[in-house]
Amino acid sequence: MNKGRILLYGIAIGAAVMPSLALAKSKQITVPRGKPSAVLAIAIYGSNCEIYPVKNVRIASGPAHGAVEIIQVPTKLSEKSGVCKGTAVKMPAVVYKPAGAFTGVDHVTVTWMSPTHTDNVDMAPEEMNIEITVK
């Protein structure tokens, strides 16, 4: 039974999530030079705030001027999540660290599998292209 799903693309910062609920396949973000920064966090939750796991989060390409790692981030959904505000989630986050004194533009492509139904059996491929401006 498909109860619908909401994809939450955001940036995990400490214990909060600043989501972008748009289902865009690309995003732009600015990060500080020389410091690790979360550039993407992914959570999927349904209309009753139930959390559905994403699987196989991978870096498909990039970056050319830094390094990335995928970590699990425990956090709570922010007020931008509507009635799901405060729901505890553990989500994969992509953390980018620019190389040395690099400033300019870098790119990362992230792929993962998202559940298409509440049974978490049917999975669909997702992709996000991230343009990272380092200042």
Tab-separated table of N, CA and C in Angstrom:
chain	number	residue	atom	x	y	z
A	1	MET	N	0.849	-1.188	0.000
A	1	MET	CA	0.000	0.000	0.000
A	1	MET	C	0.885	1.239	0.000
A	2	ASN	N	0.665	2.125	-0.921
A	2	ASN	CA	1.475	3.340	-1.014
A	2	ASN	C	0.755	4.471	-0.305
A	3	LYS	N	1.325	4.919	0.817
A	3	LYS	CA	0.753	6.030	1.571
A	3	LYS	C	1.324	7.356	1.118
A	4	GLY	N	2.165	7.324	0.090
A	4	GLY	CA	2.837	8.543	-0.341
A	4	GLY	C	4.150	8.671	0.381
A	5	ARG	N	4.990	9.536	-0.113
A	5	ARG	CA	6.286	9.728	0.515
A	5	ARG	C	6.730	11.159	0.313
A	6	ILE	N	7.559	11.593	1.209
A	6	ILE	CA	8.124	12.926	1.119
A	6	ILE	C	9.624	12.758	1.146
A	7	LEU	N	10.312	13.274	0.144
A	7	LEU	CA	11.762	13.241	0.139
A	7	LEU	C	12.255	14.532	0.748
A	8	LEU	N	13.199	14.420	1.640
A	8	LEU	CA	13.756	15.590	2.301
A	8	LEU	C	15.225	15.668	1.947
A	9	TYR	N	15.571	16.646	1.127
A	9	TYR	CA	16.968	16.898	0.819
A	9	TYR	C	17.356	18.104	1.649
A	10	GLY	N	18.363	17.989	2.415
A	10	GLY	CA	18.731	19.118	3.253
A	10	GLY	C	20.173	19.049	3.663
A	11	ILE	N	20.501	19.869	4.606
A	11	ILE	CA	21.848	19.940	5.135
A	11	ILE	C	21.753	19.724	6.628
A	12	ALA	N	22.435	18.733	7.120
A	12	ALA	CA	22.414	18.468	8.554
A	12	ALA	C	23.453	19.359	9.226
A	13	ILE	N	23.009	20.116	10.201
A	13	ILE	CA	23.915	20.985	10.939
A	13	ILE	C	23.616	20.775	12.412
A	14	GLY	N	24.555	20.154	13.097
A	14	GLY	CA	24.331	19.870	14.513
A	14	GLY	C	23.127	18.973	14.676
A	15	ALA	N	22.155	19.422	15.437
A	15	ALA	CA	20.974	18.605	15.696
A	15	ALA	C	19.752	19.152	14.990
A	16	ALA	N	19.951	19.813	13.883
A	16	ALA	CA	18.814	20.367	13.150
A	16	ALA	C	18.942	20.017	11.683
A	17	VAL	N	17.837	20.107	10.989
A	17	VAL	CA	17.855	19.886	9.548
A	17	VAL	C	17.239	21.096	8.883
A	18	MET	N	17.944	21.638	7.908
A	18	MET	CA	17.394	22.727	7.120
A	18	MET	C	17.007	22.126	5.781
A	19	PRO	N	15.735	21.751	5.596
A	19	PRO	CA	15.366	21.000	4.411
A	19	PRO	C	15.055	21.873	3.212
A	20	SER	N	15.196	21.259	2.084
A	20	SER	CA	14.687	21.807	0.845
A	20	SER	C	13.746	20.744	0.312
A	21	LEU	N	12.455	20.963	0.358
A	21	LEU	CA	11.498	19.939	-0.002
A	21	LEU	C	11.312	19.795	-1.504
A	22	ALA	N	11.956	20.629	-2.283
A	22	ALA	CA	11.863	20.499	-3.728
A	22	ALA	C	12.523	19.198	-4.152
A	23	LEU	N	11.939	18.555	-5.133
A	23	LEU	CA	12.478	17.294	-5.611
A	23	LEU	C	13.434	17.519	-6.764
A	24	ALA	N	14.203	18.562	-6.686
A	24	ALA	CA	15.175	18.891	-7.724
A	24	ALA	C	16.237	17.810	-7.788
A	25	LYS	N	16.826	17.658	-8.947
A	25	LYS	CA	17.902	16.687	-9.124
A	25	LYS	C	19.265	17.353	-9.048
A	26	SER	N	19.281	18.646	-8.761
A	26	SER	CA	20.548	19.349	-8.597
A	26	SER	C	20.373	20.447	-7.560
A	27	LYS	N	21.487	20.838	-6.965
A	27	LYS	CA	21.446	21.933	-5.997
A	27	LYS	C	22.787	22.624	-5.994
A	28	GLN	N	22.779	23.856	-5.514
A	28	GLN	CA	23.992	24.648	-5.368
A	28	GLN	C	24.137	25.010	-3.907
A	29	ILE	N	25.385	24.991	-3.437
A	29	ILE	CA	25.642	25.320	-2.041
A	29	ILE	C	27.004	26.004	-1.951
A	30	THR	N	27.128	26.929	-1.009
A	30	THR	CA	28.403	27.605	-0.756
A	30	THR	C	28.929	27.134	0.591
A	31	VAL	N	30.227	26.801	0.627
A	31	VAL	CA	30.852	26.317	1.857
A	31	VAL	C	32.133	27.110	2.118
A	32	PRO	N	32.588	27.153	3.371
A	32	PRO	CA	33.827	27.875	3.675
A	32	PRO	C	35.069	27.082	3.254
A	33	ARG	N	36.102	27.794	2.881
A	33	ARG	CA	37.373	27.203	2.492
A	33	ARG	C	38.005	26.474	3.682
A	34	GLY	N	38.563	25.286	3.413
A	34	GLY	CA	39.343	24.570	4.409
A	34	GLY	C	38.578	23.865	5.516
A	35	LYS	N	37.238	23.891	5.499
A	35	LYS	CA	36.467	23.277	6.573
A	35	LYS	C	35.503	22.240	6.010
A	36	PRO	N	35.314	21.117	6.722
A	36	PRO	CA	34.311	20.149	6.287
A	36	PRO	C	32.909	20.740	6.422
A	37	SER	N	32.053	20.461	5.459
A	37	SER	CA	30.670	20.963	5.484
A	37	SER	C	29.730	19.894	4.961
A	38	ALA	N	28.602	19.721	5.642
A	38	ALA	CA	27.562	18.832	5.130
A	38	ALA	C	26.928	19.518	3.927
A	39	VAL	N	26.878	18.813	2.804
A	39	VAL	CA	26.306	19.394	1.584
A	39	VAL	C	24.990	18.738	1.189
A	40	LEU	N	24.681	17.593	1.794
A	40	LEU	CA	23.424	16.911	1.495
A	40	LEU	C	23.108	15.932	2.606
A	41	ALA	N	21.863	15.914	3.058
A	41	ALA	CA	21.361	14.884	3.971
A	41	ALA	C	20.030	14.418	3.397
A	42	ILE	N	19.746	13.134	3.526
A	42	ILE	CA	18.569	12.576	2.873
A	42	ILE	C	17.713	11.844	3.895
A	43	ALA	N	16.446	12.234	4.009
A	43	ALA	CA	15.488	11.516	4.846
A	43	ALA	C	14.200	11.369	4.054
A	44	ILE	N	13.555	10.247	4.206
A	44	ILE	CA	12.264	10.024	3.556
A	44	ILE	C	11.269	9.684	4.651
A	45	TYR	N	10.177	10.414	4.688
A	45	TYR	CA	9.162	10.138	5.688
A	45	TYR	C	7.785	10.262	5.071
A	46	GLY	N	6.851	9.520	5.641
A	46	GLY	CA	5.489	9.480	5.125
A	46	GLY	C	4.583	10.483	5.810
A	47	SER	N	3.315	10.441	5.433
A	47	SER	CA	2.346	11.408	5.937
A	47	SER	C	2.118	11.285	7.443
A	48	ASN	N	2.408	10.120	8.026
A	48	ASN	CA	2.283	9.934	9.472
A	48	ASN	C	3.636	10.070	10.168
A	49	CYS	N	4.616	10.658	9.466
A	49	CYS	CA	5.969	10.910	9.979
A	49	CYS	C	6.788	9.646	10.194
A	50	GLU	N	6.341	8.524	9.636
A	50	GLU	CA	7.144	7.315	9.718
A	50	GLU	C	8.361	7.473	8.808
A	51	ILE	N	9.503	6.991	9.256
A	51	ILE	CA	10.764	7.169	8.541
A	51	ILE	C	11.053	5.916	7.715
A	52	TYR	N	11.450	6.118	6.452
A	52	TYR	CA	11.788	5.020	5.555
A	52	TYR	C	13.266	5.117	5.192
A	53	PRO	N	13.989	4.016	5.298
A	53	PRO	CA	15.428	4.065	5.046
A	53	PRO	C	15.781	4.190	3.568
A	54	VAL	N	16.807	4.978	3.289
A	54	VAL	CA	17.395	4.999	1.954
A	54	VAL	C	18.569	4.021	1.991
A	55	LYS	N	18.914	3.472	0.840
A	55	LYS	CA	19.965	2.465	0.794
A	55	LYS	C	20.988	2.799	-0.277
A	56	ASN	N	22.150	2.209	-0.129
A	56	ASN	CA	23.205	2.295	-1.144
A	56	ASN	C	23.574	3.731	-1.517
A	57	VAL	N	23.728	4.594	-0.535
A	57	VAL	CA	24.157	5.969	-0.809
A	57	VAL	C	25.617	5.916	-1.254
A	58	ARG	N	25.886	6.496	-2.433
A	58	ARG	CA	27.237	6.435	-3.003
A	58	ARG	C	27.599	7.749	-3.665
A	59	ILE	N	28.896	7.991	-3.738
A	59	ILE	CA	29.417	9.114	-4.508
A	59	ILE	C	29.648	8.584	-5.924
A	60	ALA	N	28.875	9.067	-6.882
A	60	ALA	CA	28.979	8.586	-8.262
A	60	ALA	C	30.115	9.270	-9.015
A	61	SER	N	30.348	10.546	-8.690
A	61	SER	CA	31.456	11.267	-9.322
A	61	SER	C	31.867	12.466	-8.485
A	62	GLY	N	33.140	12.875	-8.687
A	62	GLY	CA	33.682	14.038	-7.989
A	62	GLY	C	34.072	13.689	-6.581
A	63	PRO	N	34.547	14.651	-5.879
A	63	PRO	CA	34.899	15.996	-6.309
A	63	PRO	C	36.311	16.024	-6.910
A	64	ALA	N	36.603	17.075	-7.629
A	64	ALA	CA	37.926	17.236	-8.231
A	64	ALA	C	38.881	17.987	-7.309
A	65	HIS	N	38.337	18.775	-6.364
A	65	HIS	CA	39.179	19.662	-5.549
A	65	HIS	C	38.962	19.470	-4.055
A	66	GLY	N	38.688	18.244	-3.651
A	66	GLY	CA	38.465	17.980	-2.239
A	66	GLY	C	38.128	16.525	-2.028
A	67	ALA	N	37.550	16.232	-0.884
A	67	ALA	CA	37.173	14.862	-0.542
A	67	ALA	C	35.769	14.868	0.045
A	68	VAL	N	35.083	13.736	-0.081
A	68	VAL	CA	33.754	13.592	0.512
A	68	VAL	C	33.693	12.292	1.293
A	69	GLU	N	32.812	12.282	2.275
A	69	GLU	CA	32.511	11.054	2.989
A	69	GLU	C	31.024	11.040	3.295
A	70	ILE	N	30.498	9.842	3.456
A	70	ILE	CA	29.085	9.664	3.791
A	70	ILE	C	29.031	9.177	5.227
A	71	ILE	N	28.304	9.916	6.061
A	71	ILE	CA	28.174	9.554	7.468
A	71	ILE	C	26.695	9.472	7.827
A	72	GLN	N	26.373	8.776	8.897
A	72	GLN	CA	25.003	8.727	9.410
A	72	GLN	C	24.853	9.824	10.459
A	73	VAL	N	23.814	10.625	10.338
A	73	VAL	CA	23.600	11.767	11.220
A	73	VAL	C	22.292	11.585	11.995
A	74	PRO	N	22.359	11.434	13.317
A	74	PRO	CA	21.124	11.430	14.102
A	74	PRO	C	20.679	12.872	14.321
A	75	THR	N	19.422	13.144	14.048
A	75	THR	CA	18.922	14.507	14.186
A	75	THR	C	17.407	14.486	14.329
A	76	LYS	N	16.804	15.639	14.377
A	76	LYS	CA	15.345	15.770	14.414
A	76	LYS	C	14.916	16.659	13.258
A	77	LEU	N	13.762	16.350	12.687
A	77	LEU	CA	13.248	17.162	11.589
A	77	LEU	C	12.896	18.558	12.096
A	78	SER	N	13.159	19.552	11.276
A	78	SER	CA	12.952	20.945	11.662
A	78	SER	C	11.499	21.374	11.495
A	79	GLU	N	11.234	22.611	11.862
A	79	GLU	CA	9.883	23.175	11.743
A	79	GLU	C	9.413	23.223	10.288
A	80	LYS	N	10.347	23.211	9.345
A	80	LYS	CA	9.966	23.210	7.932
A	80	LYS	C	9.358	21.884	7.508
A	81	SER	N	9.382	20.903	8.403
A	81	SER	CA	8.809	19.587	8.114
A	81	SER	C	7.337	19.516	8.503
A	82	GLY	N	6.751	20.644	8.885
A	82	GLY	CA	5.330	20.690	9.220
A	82	GLY	C	5.002	19.847	10.428
A	83	VAL	N	3.967	18.991	10.303
A	83	VAL	CA	3.525	18.182	11.437
A	83	VAL	C	4.581	17.174	11.881
A	84	CYS	N	5.587	16.944	11.062
A	84	CYS	CA	6.647	15.987	11.419
A	84	CYS	C	7.789	16.646	12.197
A	85	LYS	N	7.649	17.935	12.494
A	85	LYS	CA	8.676	18.650	13.258
A	85	LYS	C	9.009	17.882	14.531
A	86	GLY	N	10.311	17.715	14.795
A	86	GLY	CA	10.764	17.047	16.002
A	86	GLY	C	10.908	15.542	15.877
A	87	THR	N	10.479	14.973	14.755
A	87	THR	CA	10.618	13.530	14.566
A	87	THR	C	12.102	13.162	14.495
A	88	ALA	N	12.510	12.197	15.300
A	88	ALA	CA	13.908	11.759	15.304
A	88	ALA	C	14.185	10.930	14.060
A	89	VAL	N	15.289	11.228	13.397
A	89	VAL	CA	15.707	10.481	12.216
A	89	VAL	C	17.204	10.223	12.282
A	90	LYS	N	17.626	9.183	11.610
A	90	LYS	CA	19.041	8.933	11.398
A	90	LYS	C	19.190	8.858	9.890
A	91	MET	N	19.894	9.829	9.332
A	91	MET	CA	19.953	9.934	7.876
A	91	MET	C	21.382	9.981	7.383
A	92	PRO	N	21.579	9.507	6.151
A	92	PRO	CA	22.907	9.639	5.552
A	92	PRO	C	23.153	11.098	5.165
A	93	ALA	N	24.372	11.553	5.412
A	93	ALA	CA	24.763	12.908	5.046
A	93	ALA	C	26.079	12.848	4.286
A	94	VAL	N	26.201	13.699	3.287
A	94	VAL	CA	27.422	13.807	2.506
A	94	VAL	C	28.191	15.017	3.025
A	95	VAL	N	29.431	14.775	3.459
A	95	VAL	CA	30.273	15.837	3.999
A	95	VAL	C	31.420	16.077	3.019
A	96	TYR	N	31.577	17.331	2.611
A	96	TYR	CA	32.607	17.730	1.646
A	96	TYR	C	33.684	18.535	2.369
A	97	LYS	N	34.952	18.235	2.076
A	97	LYS	CA	36.061	19.036	2.606
A	97	LYS	C	36.935	19.459	1.437
A	98	PRO	N	36.998	20.791	1.171
A	98	PRO	CA	37.843	21.268	0.079
A	98	PRO	C	39.317	21.005	0.363
A	99	ALA	N	40.071	20.795	-0.696
A	99	ALA	CA	41.510	20.557	-0.566
A	99	ALA	C	42.231	21.859	-0.226
A	100	GLY	N	43.112	21.805	0.770
A	100	GLY	CA	43.997	22.919	1.122
A	100	GLY	C	43.338	24.279	1.079
A	101	ALA	N	43.925	25.177	0.285
A	101	ALA	CA	43.432	26.550	0.172
A	101	ALA	C	42.534	26.731	-1.053
A	102	PHE	N	41.981	25.632	-1.589
A	102	PHE	CA	41.150	25.726	-2.788
A	102	PHE	C	39.959	26.657	-2.574
A	103	THR	N	39.733	27.531	-3.535
A	103	THR	CA	38.506	28.308	-3.634
A	103	THR	C	38.049	28.173	-5.078
A	104	GLY	N	36.755	28.175	-5.274
A	104	GLY	CA	36.207	28.015	-6.614
A	104	GLY	C	35.036	27.055	-6.578
A	105	VAL	N	34.776	26.420	-7.709
A	105	VAL	CA	33.606	25.553	-7.844
A	105	VAL	C	34.049	24.101	-7.990
A	106	ASP	N	33.379	23.228	-7.270
A	106	ASP	CA	33.610	21.788	-7.352
A	106	ASP	C	32.247	21.119	-7.553
A	107	HIS	N	32.251	19.867	-7.953
A	107	HIS	CA	31.004	19.148	-8.219
A	107	HIS	C	31.059	17.746	-7.615
A	108	VAL	N	29.903	17.297	-7.125
A	108	VAL	CA	29.747	15.948	-6.596
A	108	VAL	C	28.401	15.425	-7.077
A	109	THR	N	28.367	14.171	-7.490
A	109	THR	CA	27.109	13.515	-7.822
A	109	THR	C	26.906	12.368	-6.848
A	110	VAL	N	25.732	12.348	-6.206
A	110	VAL	CA	25.403	11.342	-5.207
A	110	VAL	C	24.231	10.516	-5.732
A	111	THR	N	24.307	9.192	-5.552
A	111	THR	CA	23.196	8.317	-5.932
A	111	THR	C	22.767	7.505	-4.712
A	112	TRP	N	21.506	7.056	-4.716
A	112	TRP	CA	20.990	6.207	-3.652
A	112	TRP	C	19.716	5.540	-4.139
A	113	MET	N	19.235	4.612	-3.341
A	113	MET	CA	17.974	3.920	-3.609
A	113	MET	C	16.968	4.354	-2.549
A	114	SER	N	15.782	4.756	-3.015
A	114	SER	CA	14.704	5.199	-2.123
A	114	SER	C	13.542	4.222	-2.192
A	115	PRO	N	12.889	3.968	-1.050
A	115	PRO	CA	11.696	3.122	-1.096
A	115	PRO	C	10.572	3.851	-1.830
A	116	THR	N	9.832	3.107	-2.644
A	116	THR	CA	8.721	3.708	-3.381
A	116	THR	C	7.385	3.448	-2.703
A	117	HIS	N	7.365	2.518	-1.762
A	117	HIS	CA	6.153	2.173	-1.030
A	117	HIS	C	6.518	2.008	0.437
A	118	THR	N	5.524	1.966	1.282
A	118	THR	CA	5.774	1.850	2.715
A	118	THR	C	6.289	0.479	3.116
A	119	ASP	N	6.264	-0.496	2.210
A	119	ASP	CA	6.786	-1.815	2.558
A	119	ASP	C	8.316	-1.874	2.496
A	120	ASN	N	8.955	-0.818	2.013
A	120	ASN	CA	10.412	-0.713	1.892
A	120	ASN	C	11.024	-1.800	1.009
A	121	VAL	N	10.219	-2.453	0.172
A	121	VAL	CA	10.725	-3.504	-0.701
A	121	VAL	C	11.057	-2.935	-2.079
A	122	ASP	N	10.118	-2.228	-2.665
A	122	ASP	CA	10.347	-1.622	-3.976
A	122	ASP	C	11.232	-0.399	-3.814
A	123	MET	N	12.351	-0.401	-4.524
A	123	MET	CA	13.304	0.697	-4.407
A	123	MET	C	13.488	1.347	-5.780
A	124	ALA	N	13.690	2.652	-5.776
A	124	ALA	CA	13.906	3.405	-7.012
A	124	ALA	C	15.219	4.171	-6.922
A	125	PRO	N	15.964	4.244	-8.026
A	125	PRO	CA	17.220	4.998	-8.011
A	125	PRO	C	16.968	6.501	-7.973
A	126	GLU	N	17.792	7.196	-7.214
A	126	GLU	CA	17.740	8.661	-7.117
A	126	GLU	C	19.149	9.191	-7.370
A	127	GLU	N	19.231	10.453	-7.813
A	127	GLU	CA	20.526	11.072	-8.066
A	127	GLU	C	20.433	12.559	-7.776
A	128	MET	N	21.503	13.100	-7.198
A	128	MET	CA	21.572	14.532	-6.925
A	128	MET	C	22.943	15.022	-7.380
A	129	ASN	N	22.934	16.039	-8.254
A	129	ASN	CA	24.156	16.714	-8.675
A	129	ASN	C	24.312	17.960	-7.825
A	130	ILE	N	25.459	18.096	-7.168
A	130	ILE	CA	25.682	19.211	-6.247
A	130	ILE	C	26.826	20.057	-6.768
A	131	GLU	N	26.543	21.339	-6.982
A	131	GLU	CA	27.584	22.308	-7.346
A	131	GLU	C	27.987	23.002	-6.059
A	132	ILE	N	29.269	22.872	-5.694
A	132	ILE	CA	29.759	23.413	-4.430
A	132	ILE	C	30.689	24.583	-4.719
A	133	THR	N	30.327	25.764	-4.222
A	133	THR	CA	31.192	26.934	-4.337
A	133	THR	C	31.939	27.099	-3.034
A	134	VAL	N	33.254	27.084	-3.111
A	134	VAL	CA	34.113	27.212	-1.931
A	134	VAL	C	34.632	28.628	-1.876
A	135	LYS	N	34.353	29.331	-0.776
A	135	LYS	CA	34.804	30.727	-0.590
A	135	LYS	C	35.669	30.843	0.640
